[in-house]
Amino acid sequence: MELPESLKTYSQFGHPLLMWVLLALTGYALYTGLQWRRARSADGDLKKELLKGKFNIKHHQAGSILLALMVLGTIGGMAVTYINNGKLFVGPHLIAGLGMTGLIATSAALVPYMQKGAEWARVFHITLNTALVGLFAWQAVTGMDIVQRIISRMG
């Protein structure tokens, strides 16, 4: 079954739009994670105030959404590329995107250890997510280069 040409053309913009939304959500997850870390180490009134923000729940929810949508977005981006070009372009953008998918999955897999108080898991979680944010920012730039090439081919 062949997809209509207009659907094939405009489907190429779904992945970049989703990824920009996820980059913003990553910023929110970073903020809530930092606030939860502050709450865990705070004392007295500051701790009470920070705990009211329920940053642990917000961080966990944002992370869960990020995990699911990043994995699906990666698969979707690869699928749309294949549908439109008959092949994947193996280059830095694809390799880094697959690496990001591995990083976020590994980071999420540390949650049960963190819930049991393993400080090594927290440190590793933060380290993985720092690398993830850096790669994600770089992916945003390289992804826009790809979008510009797609647009130039349309005109």
CSV table of N, CA and C in Angstrom, one decimal:
chain,number,residue,atom,x,y,z
A,1,MET,N,0.8,-1.2,0.0
A,1,MET,CA,0.0,0.0,0.0
A,1,MET,C,0.9,1.2,0.0
A,2,GLU,N,0.6,2.1,-0.9
A,2,GLU,CA,1.4,3.4,-1.0
A,2,GLU,C,0.6,4.5,-0.3
A,3,LEU,N,1.4,5.3,0.5
A,3,LEU,CA,0.8,6.4,1.1
A,3,LEU,C,0.7,7.6,0.1
A,4,PRO,N,-0.4,8.4,0.3
A,4,PRO,CA,-0.5,9.6,-0.6
A,4,PRO,C,0.7,10.5,-0.4
A,5,GLU,N,1.1,11.1,-1.5
A,5,GLU,CA,2.4,11.9,-1.5
A,5,GLU,C,2.3,13.1,-0.5
A,6,SER,N,1.1,13.7,-0.4
A,6,SER,CA,1.0,14.8,0.6
A,6,SER,C,1.2,14.3,2.0
A,7,LEU,N,0.7,13.1,2.4
A,7,LEU,CA,0.9,12.6,3.7
A,7,LEU,C,2.4,12.3,3.9
A,8,LYS,N,3.0,11.7,2.9
A,8,LYS,CA,4.5,11.4,3.0
A,8,LYS,C,5.3,12.7,3.3
A,9,THR,N,4.9,13.7,2.5
A,9,THR,CA,5.7,15.0,2.6
A,9,THR,C,5.5,15.6,4.0
A,10,TYR,N,4.3,15.8,4.4
A,10,TYR,CA,4.1,16.5,5.7
A,10,TYR,C,4.3,15.6,6.9
A,11,SER,N,4.4,14.3,6.8
A,11,SER,CA,4.7,13.5,7.9
A,11,SER,C,6.1,13.7,8.4
A,12,GLN,N,7.0,14.3,7.5
A,12,GLN,CA,8.4,14.5,7.9
A,12,GLN,C,8.5,15.6,9.0
A,13,PHE,N,7.4,16.3,9.2
A,13,PHE,CA,7.5,17.4,10.2
A,13,PHE,C,7.0,17.0,11.6
A,14,GLY,N,6.4,15.8,11.7
A,14,GLY,CA,5.9,15.3,13.0
A,14,GLY,C,7.0,15.0,14.0
A,15,HIS,N,8.1,14.4,13.5
A,15,HIS,CA,9.2,14.0,14.4
A,15,HIS,C,9.9,15.3,15.0
A,16,PRO,N,10.2,16.3,14.1
A,16,PRO,CA,10.9,17.5,14.7
A,16,PRO,C,10.0,18.2,15.7
A,17,LEU,N,8.7,18.3,15.3
A,17,LEU,CA,7.8,19.0,16.2
A,17,LEU,C,7.7,18.3,17.6
A,18,LEU,N,7.5,17.0,17.6
A,18,LEU,CA,7.5,16.2,18.8
A,18,LEU,C,8.8,16.4,19.6
A,19,MET,N,9.9,16.3,18.9
A,19,MET,CA,11.2,16.4,19.6
A,19,MET,C,11.4,17.8,20.3
A,20,TRP,N,10.9,18.9,19.6
A,20,TRP,CA,11.0,20.2,20.3
A,20,TRP,C,10.1,20.3,21.5
A,21,VAL,N,8.9,19.7,21.5
A,21,VAL,CA,8.1,19.6,22.6
A,21,VAL,C,8.8,18.8,23.7
A,22,LEU,N,9.4,17.7,23.4
A,22,LEU,CA,10.1,16.9,24.3
A,22,LEU,C,11.3,17.6,24.9
A,23,LEU,N,12.0,18.4,24.1
A,23,LEU,CA,13.1,19.1,24.6
A,23,LEU,C,12.6,20.1,25.7
A,24,ALA,N,11.5,20.7,25.5
A,24,ALA,CA,10.9,21.6,26.5
A,24,ALA,C,10.5,20.8,27.7
A,25,LEU,N,9.9,19.7,27.5
A,25,LEU,CA,9.5,18.8,28.7
A,25,LEU,C,10.8,18.3,29.4
A,26,THR,N,11.9,18.1,28.7
A,26,THR,CA,13.1,17.8,29.4
A,26,THR,C,13.6,18.9,30.3
A,27,GLY,N,13.4,20.1,29.9
A,27,GLY,CA,13.8,21.3,30.8
A,27,GLY,C,12.9,21.2,32.0
A,28,TYR,N,11.6,20.9,31.9
A,28,TYR,CA,10.7,20.8,33.0
A,28,TYR,C,11.1,19.7,33.9
A,29,ALA,N,11.5,18.6,33.3
A,29,ALA,CA,11.9,17.4,34.1
A,29,ALA,C,13.2,17.7,34.9
A,30,LEU,N,14.1,18.5,34.3
A,30,LEU,CA,15.3,18.9,34.9
A,30,LEU,C,15.0,19.8,36.1
A,31,TYR,N,14.1,20.8,35.9
A,31,TYR,CA,13.7,21.7,37.0
A,31,TYR,C,13.1,20.9,38.1
A,32,THR,N,12.2,20.0,37.9
A,32,THR,CA,11.5,19.3,39.0
A,32,THR,C,12.5,18.3,39.7
A,33,GLY,N,13.4,17.8,38.9
A,33,GLY,CA,14.4,16.9,39.5
A,33,GLY,C,15.3,17.7,40.4
A,34,LEU,N,15.8,18.8,40.0
A,34,LEU,CA,16.6,19.7,40.9
A,34,LEU,C,15.9,20.1,42.1
A,35,GLN,N,14.6,20.5,42.0
A,35,GLN,CA,13.8,20.9,43.1
A,35,GLN,C,13.6,19.7,44.1
A,36,TRP,N,13.4,18.5,43.6
A,36,TRP,CA,13.2,17.3,44.4
A,36,TRP,C,14.5,17.0,45.2
A,37,ARG,N,15.7,17.2,44.5
A,37,ARG,CA,17.0,17.0,45.1
A,37,ARG,C,17.1,18.0,46.2
A,38,ARG,N,16.8,19.3,46.0
A,38,ARG,CA,16.8,20.3,47.0
A,38,ARG,C,16.0,19.9,48.2
A,39,ALA,N,14.7,19.4,47.9
A,39,ALA,CA,13.8,19.1,49.0
A,39,ALA,C,14.4,18.0,49.9
A,40,ARG,N,15.0,17.0,49.2
A,40,ARG,CA,15.6,15.8,50.0
A,40,ARG,C,16.7,16.3,50.9
A,41,SER,N,17.4,17.3,50.6
A,41,SER,CA,18.6,17.7,51.4
A,41,SER,C,18.3,19.0,52.3
A,42,ALA,N,17.1,19.6,52.2
A,42,ALA,CA,16.7,20.8,52.9
A,42,ALA,C,16.3,20.4,54.3
A,43,ASP,N,16.3,21.4,55.2
A,43,ASP,CA,15.8,21.3,56.6
A,43,ASP,C,14.7,22.3,56.9
A,44,GLY,N,14.0,22.0,57.9
A,44,GLY,CA,13.0,22.9,58.4
A,44,GLY,C,11.9,23.4,57.5
A,45,ASP,N,11.7,24.7,57.6
A,45,ASP,CA,10.6,25.3,56.8
A,45,ASP,C,10.9,25.2,55.3
A,46,LEU,N,12.1,25.3,54.9
A,46,LEU,CA,12.4,25.2,53.4
A,46,LEU,C,12.0,23.8,52.9
A,47,LYS,N,12.3,22.8,53.7
A,47,LYS,CA,12.0,21.4,53.3
A,47,LYS,C,10.4,21.3,53.2
A,48,LYS,N,9.7,21.8,54.2
A,48,LYS,CA,8.3,21.8,54.2
A,48,LYS,C,7.7,22.5,53.0
A,49,GLU,N,8.3,23.6,52.6
A,49,GLU,CA,7.8,24.4,51.5
A,49,GLU,C,8.1,23.6,50.2
A,50,LEU,N,9.3,23.1,50.1
A,50,LEU,CA,9.6,22.3,48.8
A,50,LEU,C,8.8,21.1,48.7
A,51,LEU,N,8.5,20.4,49.8
A,51,LEU,CA,7.7,19.2,49.7
A,51,LEU,C,6.3,19.4,49.3
A,52,LYS,N,5.8,20.7,49.6
A,52,LYS,CA,4.4,21.0,49.1
A,52,LYS,C,4.4,21.0,47.5
A,53,GLY,N,5.5,21.3,46.9
A,53,GLY,CA,5.5,21.3,45.4
A,53,GLY,C,5.4,19.9,44.8
A,54,LYS,N,5.5,18.9,45.6
A,54,LYS,CA,5.4,17.5,45.1
A,54,LYS,C,6.3,17.3,43.8
A,55,PHE,N,7.5,17.8,43.9
A,55,PHE,CA,8.4,17.7,42.8
A,55,PHE,C,8.8,16.3,42.5
A,56,ASN,N,8.8,15.4,43.5
A,56,ASN,CA,9.1,14.0,43.2
A,56,ASN,C,8.1,13.4,42.2
A,57,ILE,N,6.8,13.6,42.5
A,57,ILE,CA,5.8,13.1,41.6
A,57,ILE,C,5.8,13.7,40.2
A,58,LYS,N,6.0,15.1,40.2
A,58,LYS,CA,6.1,15.8,38.9
A,58,LYS,C,7.3,15.3,38.1
A,59,HIS,N,8.4,15.1,38.8
A,59,HIS,CA,9.6,14.6,38.1
A,59,HIS,C,9.4,13.2,37.5
A,60,HIS,N,8.8,12.3,38.3
A,60,HIS,CA,8.6,11.0,37.9
A,60,HIS,C,7.6,10.9,36.7
A,61,GLN,N,6.5,11.7,36.8
A,61,GLN,CA,5.6,11.8,35.7
A,61,GLN,C,6.2,12.3,34.4
A,62,ALA,N,6.9,13.4,34.5
A,62,ALA,CA,7.6,14.0,33.3
A,62,ALA,C,8.6,13.0,32.7
A,63,GLY,N,9.3,12.3,33.6
A,63,GLY,CA,10.3,11.3,33.1
A,63,GLY,C,9.6,10.2,32.4
A,64,SER,N,8.4,9.7,32.9
A,64,SER,CA,7.7,8.6,32.3
A,64,SER,C,7.2,9.0,30.9
A,65,ILE,N,6.7,10.2,30.8
A,65,ILE,CA,6.2,10.7,29.5
A,65,ILE,C,7.3,10.8,28.5
A,66,LEU,N,8.5,11.4,29.0
A,66,LEU,CA,9.6,11.5,28.2
A,66,LEU,C,10.1,10.2,27.7
A,67,LEU,N,10.2,9.2,28.5
A,67,LEU,CA,10.7,7.9,28.1
A,67,LEU,C,9.8,7.3,27.0
A,68,ALA,N,8.5,7.3,27.2
A,68,ALA,CA,7.6,6.7,26.2
A,68,ALA,C,7.6,7.5,24.9
A,69,LEU,N,7.5,8.8,25.0
A,69,LEU,CA,7.5,9.6,23.7
A,69,LEU,C,8.8,9.7,23.0
A,70,MET,N,9.9,9.6,23.8
A,70,MET,CA,11.2,9.7,23.1
A,70,MET,C,11.4,8.4,22.3
A,71,VAL,N,11.1,7.2,22.9
A,71,VAL,CA,11.2,6.0,22.3
A,71,VAL,C,10.3,5.9,21.0
A,72,LEU,N,9.1,6.3,21.2
A,72,LEU,CA,8.1,6.3,20.1
A,72,LEU,C,8.6,7.3,19.0
A,73,GLY,N,9.1,8.5,19.4
A,73,GLY,CA,9.5,9.5,18.5
A,73,GLY,C,10.7,9.1,17.7
A,74,THR,N,11.6,8.3,18.3
A,74,THR,CA,12.8,7.8,17.6
A,74,THR,C,12.3,6.8,16.6
A,75,ILE,N,11.5,5.9,17.0
A,75,ILE,CA,11.0,4.9,16.0
A,75,ILE,C,10.2,5.6,14.9
A,76,GLY,N,9.4,6.5,15.2
A,76,GLY,CA,8.6,7.3,14.3
A,76,GLY,C,9.5,8.0,13.3
A,77,GLY,N,10.5,8.7,13.8
A,77,GLY,CA,11.4,9.5,12.9
A,77,GLY,C,12.1,8.5,11.9
A,78,MET,N,12.5,7.4,12.4
A,78,MET,CA,13.2,6.4,11.5
A,78,MET,C,12.2,5.9,10.5
A,79,ALA,N,11.0,5.6,10.9
A,79,ALA,CA,10.0,5.1,10.0
A,79,ALA,C,9.6,6.1,8.9
A,80,VAL,N,9.4,7.3,9.3
A,80,VAL,CA,9.1,8.3,8.3
A,80,VAL,C,10.2,8.5,7.3
A,81,THR,N,11.5,8.5,7.8
A,81,THR,CA,12.6,8.7,7.0
A,81,THR,C,12.7,7.5,6.0
A,82,TYR,N,12.4,6.3,6.4
A,82,TYR,CA,12.4,5.1,5.6
A,82,TYR,C,11.3,5.2,4.5
A,83,ILE,N,10.1,5.6,5.0
A,83,ILE,CA,9.0,5.6,4.1
A,83,ILE,C,9.2,6.7,2.9
A,84,ASN,N,9.8,7.8,3.3
A,84,ASN,CA,10.1,8.9,2.3
A,84,ASN,C,11.3,8.7,1.5
A,85,ASN,N,12.3,7.9,1.9
A,85,ASN,CA,13.5,7.8,1.2
A,85,ASN,C,13.9,6.4,0.8
A,86,GLY,N,13.2,5.4,1.3
A,86,GLY,CA,13.6,4.0,1.1
A,86,GLY,C,14.8,3.5,1.8
A,87,LYS,N,15.3,4.4,2.7
A,87,LYS,CA,16.5,4.0,3.5
A,87,LYS,C,16.6,4.9,4.6
A,88,LEU,N,17.5,4.5,5.6
A,88,LEU,CA,17.8,5.4,6.7
A,88,LEU,C,19.2,6.0,6.4
A,89,PHE,N,19.4,7.3,6.8
A,89,PHE,CA,20.6,7.9,6.6
A,89,PHE,C,21.4,7.7,7.9
A,90,VAL,N,22.4,6.8,7.9
A,90,VAL,CA,23.2,6.6,9.0
A,90,VAL,C,24.3,7.6,9.1
A,91,GLY,N,24.0,8.5,10.1
A,91,GLY,CA,25.0,9.6,10.3
A,91,GLY,C,24.9,10.1,11.8
A,92,PRO,N,25.5,11.2,12.1
A,92,PRO,CA,25.5,11.6,13.5
A,92,PRO,C,24.2,11.8,14.2
A,93,HIS,N,23.2,12.3,13.4
A,93,HIS,CA,21.9,12.6,14.0
A,93,HIS,C,21.2,11.3,14.4
A,94,LEU,N,21.2,10.3,13.5
A,94,LEU,CA,20.6,9.0,13.8
A,94,LEU,C,21.4,8.3,15.0
A,95,ILE,N,22.7,8.3,14.9
A,95,ILE,CA,23.4,7.6,16.0
A,95,ILE,C,23.2,8.3,17.3
A,96,ALA,N,23.3,9.6,17.4
A,96,ALA,CA,23.1,10.3,18.6
A,96,ALA,C,21.6,10.1,19.1
A,97,GLY,N,20.6,10.0,18.2
A,97,GLY,CA,19.3,9.8,18.6
A,97,GLY,C,19.1,8.4,19.2
A,98,LEU,N,19.7,7.4,18.6
A,98,LEU,CA,19.7,6.1,19.2
A,98,LEU,C,20.4,6.0,20.5
A,99,GLY,N,21.5,6.8,20.6
A,99,GLY,CA,22.2,6.8,21.9
A,99,GLY,C,21.3,7.5,23.0
A,100,MET,N,20.6,8.5,22.6
A,100,MET,CA,19.7,9.2,23.6
A,100,MET,C,18.6,8.2,24.1
A,101,THR,N,18.1,7.4,23.2
A,101,THR,CA,17.1,6.4,23.5
A,101,THR,C,17.6,5.4,24.5
A,102,GLY,N,18.9,5.0,24.3
A,102,GLY,CA,19.5,4.1,25.3
A,102,GLY,C,19.8,4.8,26.6
A,103,LEU,N,20.2,6.0,26.6
A,103,LEU,CA,20.4,6.8,27.8
A,103,LEU,C,19.2,6.9,28.7
A,104,ILE,N,18.1,7.3,28.0
A,104,ILE,CA,16.8,7.6,28.8
A,104,ILE,C,16.3,6.2,29.3
A,105,ALA,N,16.4,5.2,28.6
A,105,ALA,CA,16.0,3.9,29.1
A,105,ALA,C,16.8,3.4,30.3
A,106,THR,N,18.1,3.6,30.2
A,106,THR,CA,19.0,3.2,31.3
A,106,THR,C,18.7,4.1,32.5
A,107,SER,N,18.5,5.4,32.3
A,107,SER,CA,18.2,6.3,33.4
A,107,SER,C,16.9,5.9,34.1
A,108,ALA,N,15.9,5.5,33.3
A,108,ALA,CA,14.6,5.1,33.9
A,108,ALA,C,14.8,3.8,34.7
A,109,ALA,N,15.7,2.9,34.2
A,109,ALA,CA,15.9,1.6,34.8
A,109,ALA,C,16.5,1.8,36.2
A,110,LEU,N,17.1,2.9,36.5
A,110,LEU,CA,17.7,3.2,37.8
A,110,LEU,C,16.7,3.6,38.9
A,111,VAL,N,15.5,3.9,38.5
A,111,VAL,CA,14.5,4.4,39.5
A,111,VAL,C,14.3,3.4,40.6
A,112,PRO,N,14.1,2.1,40.4
A,112,PRO,CA,13.9,1.2,41.6
A,112,PRO,C,15.0,1.3,42.6
A,113,TYR,N,16.3,1.4,42.1
A,113,TYR,CA,17.4,1.5,43.0
A,113,TYR,C,17.4,2.8,43.8
A,114,MET,N,17.0,3.9,43.1
A,114,MET,CA,16.9,5.2,43.8
A,114,MET,C,15.9,5.2,44.8
A,115,GLN,N,14.7,4.5,44.5
A,115,GLN,CA,13.7,4.4,45.5
A,115,GLN,C,14.1,3.7,46.8
A,116,LYS,N,15.1,2.8,46.6
A,116,LYS,CA,15.6,2.1,47.8
A,116,LYS,C,16.7,2.8,48.4
A,117,GLY,N,17.0,4.0,48.0
A,117,GLY,CA,18.1,4.9,48.6
A,117,GLY,C,19.5,4.7,48.1
A,118,ALA,N,19.7,4.1,47.0
A,118,ALA,CA,21.0,3.9,46.5
A,118,ALA,C,21.6,5.2,45.9
A,119,GLU,N,22.5,5.8,46.6
A,119,GLU,CA,23.1,7.1,46.1
A,119,GLU,C,23.8,6.9,44.8
A,120,TRP,N,24.5,5.8,44.6
A,120,TRP,CA,25.2,5.5,43.3
A,120,TRP,C,24.2,5.6,42.1
A,121,ALA,N,23.0,5.1,42.3
A,121,ALA,CA,22.0,5.2,41.3
A,121,ALA,C,21.6,6.6,41.0
A,122,ARG,N,21.5,7.4,42.0
A,122,ARG,CA,21.1,8.8,41.8
A,122,ARG,C,22.2,9.5,41.0
A,123,VAL,N,23.5,9.3,41.4
A,123,VAL,CA,24.6,10.0,40.7
A,123,VAL,C,24.6,9.5,39.3
A,124,PHE,N,24.5,8.2,39.0
A,124,PHE,CA,24.5,7.7,37.6
A,124,PHE,C,23.3,8.3,36.8
A,125,HIS,N,22.1,8.3,37.5
A,125,HIS,CA,20.9,8.9,36.9
A,125,HIS,C,21.2,10.3,36.4
A,126,ILE,N,21.7,11.1,37.3
A,126,ILE,CA,22.0,12.5,37.0
A,126,ILE,C,23.0,12.6,35.9
A,127,THR,N,24.1,11.8,36.0
A,127,THR,CA,25.1,11.8,34.9
A,127,THR,C,24.6,11.5,33.6
A,128,LEU,N,23.8,10.4,33.5
A,128,LEU,CA,23.2,10.0,32.2
A,128,LEU,C,22.3,11.1,31.7
A,129,ASN,N,21.5,11.7,32.6
A,129,ASN,CA,20.5,12.7,32.1
A,129,ASN,C,21.2,14.0,31.7
A,130,THR,N,22.4,14.3,32.3
A,130,THR,CA,23.1,15.5,31.9
A,130,THR,C,23.7,15.2,30.5
A,131,ALA,N,24.2,14.0,30.2
A,131,ALA,CA,24.6,13.7,28.8
A,131,ALA,C,23.4,13.7,27.9
A,132,LEU,N,22.3,13.3,28.3
A,132,LEU,CA,21.1,13.3,27.5
A,132,LEU,C,20.7,14.7,27.1
A,133,VAL,N,20.7,15.6,28.0
A,133,VAL,CA,20.3,17.0,27.8
A,133,VAL,C,21.3,17.6,26.8
A,134,GLY,N,22.6,17.3,26.9
A,134,GLY,CA,23.6,17.8,26.0
A,134,GLY,C,23.4,17.3,24.6
A,135,LEU,N,23.1,16.0,24.5
A,135,LEU,CA,22.9,15.4,23.2
A,135,LEU,C,21.6,15.9,22.6
A,136,PHE,N,20.6,16.1,23.4
A,136,PHE,CA,19.3,16.6,22.9
A,136,PHE,C,19.4,18.0,22.3
A,137,ALA,N,20.2,18.8,23.0
A,137,ALA,CA,20.3,20.2,22.5
A,137,ALA,C,21.1,20.2,21.1
A,138,TRP,N,22.1,19.3,21.0
A,138,TRP,CA,22.8,19.2,19.8
A,138,TRP,C,21.9,18.6,18.7
A,139,GLN,N,21.1,17.6,19.1
A,139,GLN,CA,20.1,17.0,18.1
A,139,GLN,C,19.1,18.1,17.6
A,140,ALA,N,18.8,19.0,18.4
A,140,ALA,CA,17.8,20.1,18.0
A,140,ALA,C,18.5,20.9,16.8
A,141,VAL,N,19.8,21.2,17.0
A,141,VAL,CA,20.4,21.9,15.9
A,141,VAL,C,20.6,21.1,14.7
A,142,THR,N,21.1,19.9,14.8
A,142,THR,CA,21.3,19.1,13.6
A,142,THR,C,19.9,18.7,12.9
A,143,GLY,N,18.9,18.6,13.8
A,143,GLY,CA,17.6,18.3,13.2
A,143,GLY,C,17.0,19.4,12.4
A,144,MET,N,17.3,20.6,12.8
A,144,MET,CA,16.8,21.8,12.1
A,144,MET,C,17.6,21.9,10.7
A,145,ASP,N,18.8,21.4,10.7
A,145,ASP,CA,19.5,21.4,9.4
A,145,ASP,C,18.8,20.4,8.5
A,146,ILE,N,18.4,19.3,9.0
A,146,ILE,CA,17.7,18.3,8.2
A,146,ILE,C,16.3,18.9,7.7
A,147,VAL,N,15.6,19.5,8.6
A,147,VAL,CA,14.3,20.1,8.2
A,147,VAL,C,14.5,21.2,7.1
A,148,GLN,N,15.6,22.0,7.2
A,148,GLN,CA,15.8,22.9,6.2
A,148,GLN,C,16.1,22.3,4.8
A,149,ARG,N,16.8,21.1,4.8
A,149,ARG,CA,17.1,20.4,3.6
A,149,ARG,C,15.7,19.9,3.0
A,150,ILE,N,14.9,19.4,3.9
A,150,ILE,CA,13.6,18.9,3.4
A,150,ILE,C,12.8,20.0,2.8
A,151,ILE,N,12.7,21.1,3.4
A,151,ILE,CA,12.0,22.3,2.9
A,151,ILE,C,12.6,22.7,1.6
A,152,SER,N,13.9,22.8,1.5
A,152,SER,CA,14.5,23.2,0.2
A,152,SER,C,14.2,22.3,-0.9
A,153,ARG,N,14.0,21.0,-0.6
A,153,ARG,CA,13.6,20.0,-1.7
A,153,ARG,C,12.2,20.2,-2.1
A,154,MET,N,11.3,20.7,-1.2
A,154,MET,CA,9.9,20.9,-1.5
A,154,MET,C,9.7,22.0,-2.5
A,155,GLY,N,10.5,23.0,-2.4
A,155,GLY,CA,10.3,24.2,-3.2
A,155,GLY,C,10.8,24.3,-4.6
